[in-house]
């Protein structure tokens, strides 16, 4: 059996009858072994596998002559290549067998070679005249659009100049910039789509660019690619390029010809069959949703497919709660149907569907509510994928498939076409939940670092917290947040009962931090008809005696202990006034249990400027404004009591917080770490960030919180350990 490194490229230049047929091909073998590498040439494979450099006649870096080094002529080069192929074949075959891909190679990939070869050689017949007519039609439409755009802009400008367009949008029209690049404010498609909510001009620019690209990339370019000898377009099918295993084409790229618009469909219609022949288009109808219906056993989806219903229309009816659905509403439902499968969050759905973030979030939640089995299935898959883990000592093909599966499960996503896949908020959540279940080893070391850097100086409480925030931001590289302490540890210092006119008395309570609280109550048994000066004097003495009793028995008691106090055991002199005094003090103690807003100290804005997520000036300004001017919105997130966390968890927000009990004794026994990741944050400006926080204590009472704010891709092990160590340190320092 003959061997060739690239059968298809050789066969397309030879008569079809001389095609070498099903031959082992080094390029395909290497592709299956290294799918993420684009270079599968024989020279590369020989150097990597055999340590042999083609054309040199000797091993790379080796002194002895190679057995291949006979001559420099073409025959000798061919002989050398053939010998290399003969040596590569068993090595690559063995690796394919170990990887479990040998059957894929022999039964799928290699039989595909002659099929692609024949398609490439035959080429595609093109209706050139039809494309010329379409080009003129597009030219007229583009001229009309230019007039409309210049009318909206209030004057002429070069629409194809990003700089001039930015001047019109942001200076002349006064639209708010979305993000900034090195050369100025961005005018890319994503930016224009968002700006279209503010003004009609950006939407028309998007339409203009779309038509202009169709005209230049396809309508005008395709006729120029028709070969004179065959009168057809001959593309190259790339069998060994895409990491996902899909087939692509180049010279020209035919798989990316759009289909949604009327003009796009006219371009596709320009590919025509020979007379008396037909072109057949075949596609799996909603294959991903059919698989989802089967695997999740979601009855609504299963029944819809069994009854041949349109699933996108069904989803639109369920989400919009109406029976008659327009084509635009069906498109809206299609976005969310496929978006949920591929892990699309509320922010992206907001952009894709043209709705606000709040609406997008509501629709996604409603989708899961209407299809509960889908939500349950995706949750199970998330935990199966990450919680159980993967053995990555496997083939690249298996890793590729696993990465693709994780992306479909919503645990990975691709921010844009040229980017790699990164964890989604759901993916980070599963990782954090695992990480947070075991105490990180760095906690003790970080606590010692804080002690060494702060020292034993005579710090005021606020100065100590400010210094702690500075050190925390320096150690972590993120924004450090520390709240000033609550007054929950206040104690009773002095009581005074003061008689008033009309049979009333005032109870004045002073705390150890010199705050005063008072209440007025009716003196039990007071009757203006029977009261005498002697009785009034007796009541004044009673009130003074009760005041002394309260000072003697309750002085220095913390408010937190008043609920546990045995009021019946107080001196009998208090009995007459017990109900009024007790109810007031209990209410006062309850008020101290409710967290009061305190200032949030922050440090480390400069630490995050190098983070790419904060390169956009507008986004950075929004976050800084939140931290400096709207702390009342951030405060409930960073200072979250155990009761509030439990209530939030019981309400179904189980993905938004995590907790860990510390050691059995000491300050860490109180530590609970809370983590809000990305879209889990209820505050929209923070939905590109992660907030990690923990409470610090004074005695047994939580009095403040420590937090770190950074990108969702933050080093969670460092961030969680840093926050936990800092909270434990402050709890010890404030003891």
PDB file of N, CA and C in Angstrom, residues 363-426:
ATOM      1  N   UNK A 363     -36.070  37.027  31.827  1.00  0.00           N
ATOM      2  CA  UNK A 363     -36.449  36.051  30.808  1.00  0.00           C
ATOM      3  C   UNK A 363     -35.695  34.732  30.994  1.00  0.00           C
ATOM      4  N   UNK A 364     -34.413  34.814  31.359  1.00  0.00           N
ATOM      5  CA  UNK A 364     -33.657  33.579  31.581  1.00  0.00           C
ATOM      6  C   UNK A 364     -34.226  32.820  32.776  1.00  0.00           C
ATOM      7  N   UNK A 365     -34.534  33.544  33.847  1.00  0.00           N
ATOM      8  CA  UNK A 365     -35.141  32.890  35.016  1.00  0.00           C
ATOM      9  C   UNK A 365     -36.502  32.290  34.660  1.00  0.00           C
ATOM     10  N   UNK A 366     -37.259  33.006  33.828  1.00  0.00           N
ATOM     11  CA  UNK A 366     -38.565  32.495  33.413  1.00  0.00           C
ATOM     12  C   UNK A 366     -38.403  31.258  32.528  1.00  0.00           C
ATOM     13  N   UNK A 367     -37.351  31.253  31.685  1.00  0.00           N
ATOM     14  CA  UNK A 367     -37.085  30.081  30.839  1.00  0.00           C
ATOM     15  C   UNK A 367     -36.883  28.845  31.706  1.00  0.00           C
ATOM     16  N   UNK A 368     -36.044  28.980  32.734  1.00  0.00           N
ATOM     17  CA  UNK A 368     -35.810  27.840  33.621  1.00  0.00           C
ATOM     18  C   UNK A 368     -37.081  27.466  34.390  1.00  0.00           C
ATOM     19  N   UNK A 369     -37.906  28.470  34.691  1.00  0.00           N
ATOM     20  CA  UNK A 369     -39.160  28.164  35.366  1.00  0.00           C
ATOM     21  C   UNK A 369     -40.129  27.401  34.479  1.00  0.00           C
ATOM     22  N   UNK A 370     -40.146  27.734  33.187  1.00  0.00           N
ATOM     23  CA  UNK A 370     -41.040  27.041  32.253  1.00  0.00           C
ATOM     24  C   UNK A 370     -40.488  25.674  31.863  1.00  0.00           C
ATOM     25  N   UNK A 371     -39.157  25.529  31.879  1.00  0.00           N
ATOM     26  CA  UNK A 371     -38.517  24.252  31.543  1.00  0.00           C
ATOM     27  C   UNK A 371     -37.674  23.787  32.736  1.00  0.00           C
ATOM     28  N   UNK A 372     -38.300  23.412  33.842  1.00  0.00           N
ATOM     29  CA  UNK A 372     -37.534  23.084  35.065  1.00  0.00           C
ATOM     30  C   UNK A 372     -36.603  21.897  34.892  1.00  0.00           C
ATOM     31  N   UNK A 373     -36.967  20.924  34.068  1.00  0.00           N
ATOM     32  CA  UNK A 373     -36.108  19.756  33.869  1.00  0.00           C
ATOM     33  C   UNK A 373     -34.813  20.134  33.153  1.00  0.00           C
ATOM     34  N   UNK A 374     -34.886  21.147  32.295  1.00  0.00           N
ATOM     35  CA  UNK A 374     -33.672  21.630  31.622  1.00  0.00           C
ATOM     36  C   UNK A 374     -32.716  22.209  32.650  1.00  0.00           C
ATOM     37  N   UNK A 375     -33.246  23.018  33.568  1.00  0.00           N
ATOM     38  CA  UNK A 375     -32.403  23.603  34.612  1.00  0.00           C
ATOM     39  C   UNK A 375     -31.770  22.509  35.465  1.00  0.00           C
ATOM     40  N   UNK A 376     -32.567  21.522  35.870  1.00  0.00           N
ATOM     41  CA  UNK A 376     -32.043  20.427  36.694  1.00  0.00           C
ATOM     42  C   UNK A 376     -30.957  19.664  35.946  1.00  0.00           C
ATOM     43  N   UNK A 377     -31.177  19.423  34.666  1.00  0.00           N
ATOM     44  CA  UNK A 377     -30.188  18.675  33.871  1.00  0.00           C
ATOM     45  C   UNK A 377     -28.877  19.451  33.766  1.00  0.00           C
ATOM     46  N   UNK A 378     -28.954  20.746  33.463  1.00  0.00           N
ATOM     47  CA  UNK A 378     -27.732  21.541  33.337  1.00  0.00           C
ATOM     48  C   UNK A 378     -26.981  21.603  34.659  1.00  0.00           C
ATOM     49  N   UNK A 379     -27.717  21.676  35.763  1.00  0.00           N
ATOM     50  CA  UNK A 379     -27.061  21.674  37.069  1.00  0.00           C
ATOM     51  C   UNK A 379     -26.329  20.358  37.304  1.00  0.00           C
ATOM     52  N   UNK A 380     -26.969  19.252  36.960  1.00  0.00           N
ATOM     53  CA  UNK A 380     -26.316  17.943  37.130  1.00  0.00           C
ATOM     54  C   UNK A 380     -25.062  17.858  36.277  1.00  0.00           C
ATOM     55  N   UNK A 381     -25.135  18.345  35.065  1.00  0.00           N
ATOM     56  CA  UNK A 381     -23.987  18.268  34.166  1.00  0.00           C
ATOM     57  C   UNK A 381     -22.835  19.141  34.654  1.00  0.00           C
ATOM     58  N   UNK A 382     -23.168  20.301  35.223  1.00  0.00           N
ATOM     59  CA  UNK A 382     -22.119  21.158  35.777  1.00  0.00           C
ATOM     60  C   UNK A 382     -21.336  20.416  36.851  1.00  0.00           C
ATOM     61  N   UNK A 383     -22.055  19.795  37.762  1.00  0.00           N
ATOM     62  CA  UNK A 383     -21.383  19.094  38.851  1.00  0.00           C
ATOM     63  C   UNK A 383     -20.645  17.862  38.340  1.00  0.00           C
ATOM     64  N   UNK A 384     -21.202  17.180  37.368  1.00  0.00           N
ATOM     65  CA  UNK A 384     -20.514  16.017  36.811  1.00  0.00           C
ATOM     66  C   UNK A 384     -19.227  16.426  36.114  1.00  0.00           C
ATOM     67  N   UNK A 385     -19.269  17.564  35.440  1.00  0.00           N
ATOM     68  CA  UNK A 385     -18.118  17.997  34.657  1.00  0.00           C
ATOM     69  C   UNK A 385     -16.964  18.464  35.517  1.00  0.00           C
ATOM     70  N   UNK A 386     -17.274  19.219  36.575  1.00  0.00           N
ATOM     71  CA  UNK A 386     -16.196  19.844  37.337  1.00  0.00           C
ATOM     72  C   UNK A 386     -16.035  19.231  38.719  1.00  0.00           C
ATOM     73  N   UNK A 387     -17.143  18.990  39.413  1.00  0.00           N
ATOM     74  CA  UNK A 387     -17.029  18.464  40.776  1.00  0.00           C
ATOM     75  C   UNK A 387     -16.365  17.096  40.783  1.00  0.00           C
ATOM     76  N   UNK A 388     -16.699  16.225  39.819  1.00  0.00           N
ATOM     77  CA  UNK A 388     -16.078  14.908  39.750  1.00  0.00           C
ATOM     78  C   UNK A 388     -14.712  14.977  39.092  1.00  0.00           C
ATOM     79  N   UNK A 389     -14.515  15.999  38.264  1.00  0.00           N
ATOM     80  CA  UNK A 389     -13.207  16.189  37.649  1.00  0.00           C
ATOM     81  C   UNK A 389     -13.001  15.316  36.432  1.00  0.00           C
ATOM     82  N   UNK A 390     -11.944  15.620  35.706  1.00  0.00           N
ATOM     83  CA  UNK A 390     -11.570  14.889  34.514  1.00  0.00           C
ATOM     84  C   UNK A 390     -10.134  14.407  34.639  1.00  0.00           C
ATOM     85  N   UNK A 391      -9.875  13.257  34.072  1.00  0.00           N
ATOM     86  CA  UNK A 391      -8.505  12.776  33.964  1.00  0.00           C
ATOM     87  C   UNK A 391      -7.933  13.327  32.669  1.00  0.00           C
ATOM     88  N   UNK A 392      -7.102  14.358  32.791  1.00  0.00           N
ATOM     89  CA  UNK A 392      -6.601  15.013  31.597  1.00  0.00           C
ATOM     90  C   UNK A 392      -5.314  14.386  31.066  1.00  0.00           C
ATOM     91  N   UNK A 393      -4.948  13.206  31.586  1.00  0.00           N
ATOM     92  CA  UNK A 393      -3.831  12.478  30.992  1.00  0.00           C
ATOM     93  C   UNK A 393      -4.376  11.641  29.841  1.00  0.00           C
ATOM     94  N   UNK A 394      -5.103  12.307  28.943  1.00  0.00           N
ATOM     95  CA  UNK A 394      -5.750  11.639  27.827  1.00  0.00           C
ATOM     96  C   UNK A 394      -5.366  12.361  26.551  1.00  0.00           C
ATOM     97  N   UNK A 395      -5.940  11.916  25.463  1.00  0.00           N
ATOM     98  CA  UNK A 395      -5.561  12.445  24.159  1.00  0.00           C
ATOM     99  C   UNK A 395      -6.073  13.868  23.977  1.00  0.00           C
ATOM    100  N   UNK A 396      -5.428  14.637  23.095  1.00  0.00           N
ATOM    101  CA  UNK A 396      -5.930  15.974  22.787  1.00  0.00           C
ATOM    102  C   UNK A 396      -7.350  15.947  22.241  1.00  0.00           C
ATOM    103  N   UNK A 397      -7.689  14.894  21.497  1.00  0.00           N
ATOM    104  CA  UNK A 397      -9.043  14.808  20.953  1.00  0.00           C
ATOM    105  C   UNK A 397     -10.070  14.696  22.070  1.00  0.00           C
ATOM    106  N   UNK A 398      -9.751  13.895  23.091  1.00  0.00           N
ATOM    107  CA  UNK A 398     -10.671  13.755  24.219  1.00  0.00           C
ATOM    108  C   UNK A 398     -10.791  15.074  24.972  1.00  0.00           C
ATOM    109  N   UNK A 399      -9.659  15.750  25.160  1.00  0.00           N
ATOM    110  CA  UNK A 399      -9.686  17.060  25.817  1.00  0.00           C
ATOM    111  C   UNK A 399     -10.523  18.036  24.999  1.00  0.00           C
ATOM    112  N   UNK A 400     -10.349  18.008  23.678  1.00  0.00           N
ATOM    113  CA  UNK A 400     -11.111  18.894  22.806  1.00  0.00           C
ATOM    114  C   UNK A 400     -12.606  18.649  22.963  1.00  0.00           C
ATOM    115  N   UNK A 401     -12.982  17.373  22.967  1.00  0.00           N
ATOM    116  CA  UNK A 401     -14.396  17.035  23.119  1.00  0.00           C
ATOM    117  C   UNK A 401     -14.920  17.462  24.489  1.00  0.00           C
ATOM    118  N   UNK A 402     -14.096  17.249  25.524  1.00  0.00           N
ATOM    119  CA  UNK A 402     -14.513  17.643  26.873  1.00  0.00           C
ATOM    120  C   UNK A 402     -14.680  19.155  26.966  1.00  0.00           C
ATOM    121  N   UNK A 403     -13.744  19.902  26.355  1.00  0.00           N
ATOM    122  CA  UNK A 403     -13.854  21.359  26.372  1.00  0.00           C
ATOM    123  C   UNK A 403     -15.121  21.804  25.650  1.00  0.00           C
ATOM    124  N   UNK A 404     -15.411  21.154  24.518  1.00  0.00           N
ATOM    125  CA  UNK A 404     -16.629  21.478  23.795  1.00  0.00           C
ATOM    126  C   UNK A 404     -17.870  21.173  24.611  1.00  0.00           C
ATOM    127  N   UNK A 405     -17.827  20.049  25.331  1.00  0.00           N
ATOM    128  CA  UNK A 405     -18.969  19.673  26.175  1.00  0.00           C
ATOM    129  C   UNK A 405     -19.161  20.680  27.300  1.00  0.00           C
ATOM    130  N   UNK A 406     -18.056  21.101  27.919  1.00  0.00           N
ATOM    131  CA  UNK A 406     -18.142  22.079  29.002  1.00  0.00           C
ATOM    132  C   UNK A 406     -18.688  23.407  28.493  1.00  0.00           C
ATOM    133  N   UNK A 407     -18.323  23.755  27.250  1.00  0.00           N
ATOM    134  CA  UNK A 407     -18.845  24.992  26.680  1.00  0.00           C
ATOM    135  C   UNK A 407     -20.355  24.885  26.468  1.00  0.00           C
ATOM    136  N   UNK A 408     -20.796  23.748  25.956  1.00  0.00           N
ATOM    137  CA  UNK A 408     -22.233  23.569  25.744  1.00  0.00           C
ATOM    138  C   UNK A 408     -22.989  23.550  27.070  1.00  0.00           C
ATOM    139  N   UNK A 409     -22.334  23.042  28.111  1.00  0.00           N
ATOM    140  CA  UNK A 409     -22.975  22.997  29.434  1.00  0.00           C
ATOM    141  C   UNK A 409     -22.992  24.361  30.110  1.00  0.00           C
ATOM    142  N   UNK A 410     -22.368  25.356  29.479  1.00  0.00           N
ATOM    143  CA  UNK A 410     -22.367  26.691  30.052  1.00  0.00           C
ATOM    144  C   UNK A 410     -21.272  26.935  31.058  1.00  0.00           C
ATOM    145  N   UNK A 411     -20.297  26.014  31.163  1.00  0.00           N
ATOM    146  CA  UNK A 411     -19.218  26.174  32.137  1.00  0.00           C
ATOM    147  C   UNK A 411     -18.009  26.861  31.527  1.00  0.00           C
ATOM    148  N   UNK A 412     -17.936  26.888  30.205  1.00  0.00           N
ATOM    149  CA  UNK A 412     -16.924  27.643  29.481  1.00  0.00           C
ATOM    150  C   UNK A 412     -17.646  28.491  28.446  1.00  0.00           C
ATOM    151  N   UNK A 413     -17.010  29.586  28.032  1.00  0.00           N
ATOM    152  CA  UNK A 413     -17.564  30.353  26.922  1.00  0.00           C
ATOM    153  C   UNK A 413     -16.425  31.064  26.210  1.00  0.00           C
ATOM    154  N   UNK A 414     -16.699  31.529  25.000  1.00  0.00           N
ATOM    155  CA  UNK A 414     -15.710  32.220  24.182  1.00  0.00           C
ATOM    156  C   UNK A 414     -16.126  33.680  24.086  1.00  0.00           C
ATOM    157  N   UNK A 415     -15.390  34.611  24.740  1.00  0.00           N
ATOM    158  CA  UNK A 415     -15.805  36.013  24.753  1.00  0.00           C
ATOM    159  C   UNK A 415     -15.970  36.605  23.360  1.00  0.00           C
ATOM    160  N   UNK A 416     -15.055  36.265  22.447  1.00  0.00           N
ATOM    161  CA  UNK A 416     -15.187  36.692  21.058  1.00  0.00           C
ATOM    162  C   UNK A 416     -14.452  35.697  20.181  1.00  0.00           C
ATOM    163  N   UNK A 417     -14.600  35.862  18.871  1.00  0.00           N
ATOM    164  CA  UNK A 417     -14.160  34.826  17.932  1.00  0.00           C
ATOM    165  C   UNK A 417     -12.685  34.511  18.063  1.00  0.00           C
ATOM    166  N   UNK A 418     -11.853  35.534  18.287  1.00  0.00           N
ATOM    167  CA  UNK A 418     -10.410  35.318  18.317  1.00  0.00           C
ATOM    168  C   UNK A 418      -9.897  34.901  19.686  1.00  0.00           C
ATOM    169  N   UNK A 419     -10.798  34.792  20.666  1.00  0.00           N
ATOM    170  CA  UNK A 419     -10.371  34.468  22.032  1.00  0.00           C
ATOM    171  C   UNK A 419     -10.477  32.982  22.294  1.00  0.00           C
ATOM    172  N   UNK A 420      -9.732  32.528  23.298  1.00  0.00           N
ATOM    173  CA  UNK A 420      -9.878  31.157  23.746  1.00  0.00           C
ATOM    174  C   UNK A 420     -11.088  31.028  24.654  1.00  0.00           C
ATOM    175  N   UNK A 421     -11.381  29.797  25.039  1.00  0.00           N
ATOM    176  CA  UNK A 421     -12.520  29.568  25.924  1.00  0.00           C
ATOM    177  C   UNK A 421     -12.084  29.773  27.372  1.00  0.00           C
ATOM    178  N   UNK A 422     -12.920  30.453  28.117  1.00  0.00           N
ATOM    179  CA  UNK A 422     -12.627  30.758  29.516  1.00  0.00           C
ATOM    180  C   UNK A 422     -13.815  30.311  30.360  1.00  0.00           C
ATOM    181  N   UNK A 423     -13.598  30.109  31.663  1.00  0.00           N
ATOM    182  CA  UNK A 423     -14.713  29.667  32.508  1.00  0.00           C
ATOM    183  C   UNK A 423     -15.833  30.699  32.561  1.00  0.00           C
ATOM    184  N   UNK A 424     -17.056  30.224  32.576  1.00  0.00           N
ATOM    185  CA  UNK A 424     -18.216  31.090  32.788  1.00  0.00           C
ATOM    186  C   UNK A 424     -18.412  31.291  34.289  1.00  0.00           C
ATOM    187  N   UNK A 425     -19.370  32.131  34.642  1.00  0.00           N
ATOM    188  CA  UNK A 425     -19.670  32.328  36.062  1.00  0.00           C
ATOM    189  C   UNK A 425     -20.071  31.013  36.721  1.00  0.00           C
ATOM    190  N   UNK A 426     -20.822  30.176  35.998  1.00  0.00           N
ATOM    191  CA  UNK A 426     -21.237  28.877  36.553  1.00  0.00           C
ATOM    192  C   UNK A 426     -20.034  27.970  36.770  1.00  0.00           C
TER     193      UNK A 426
END
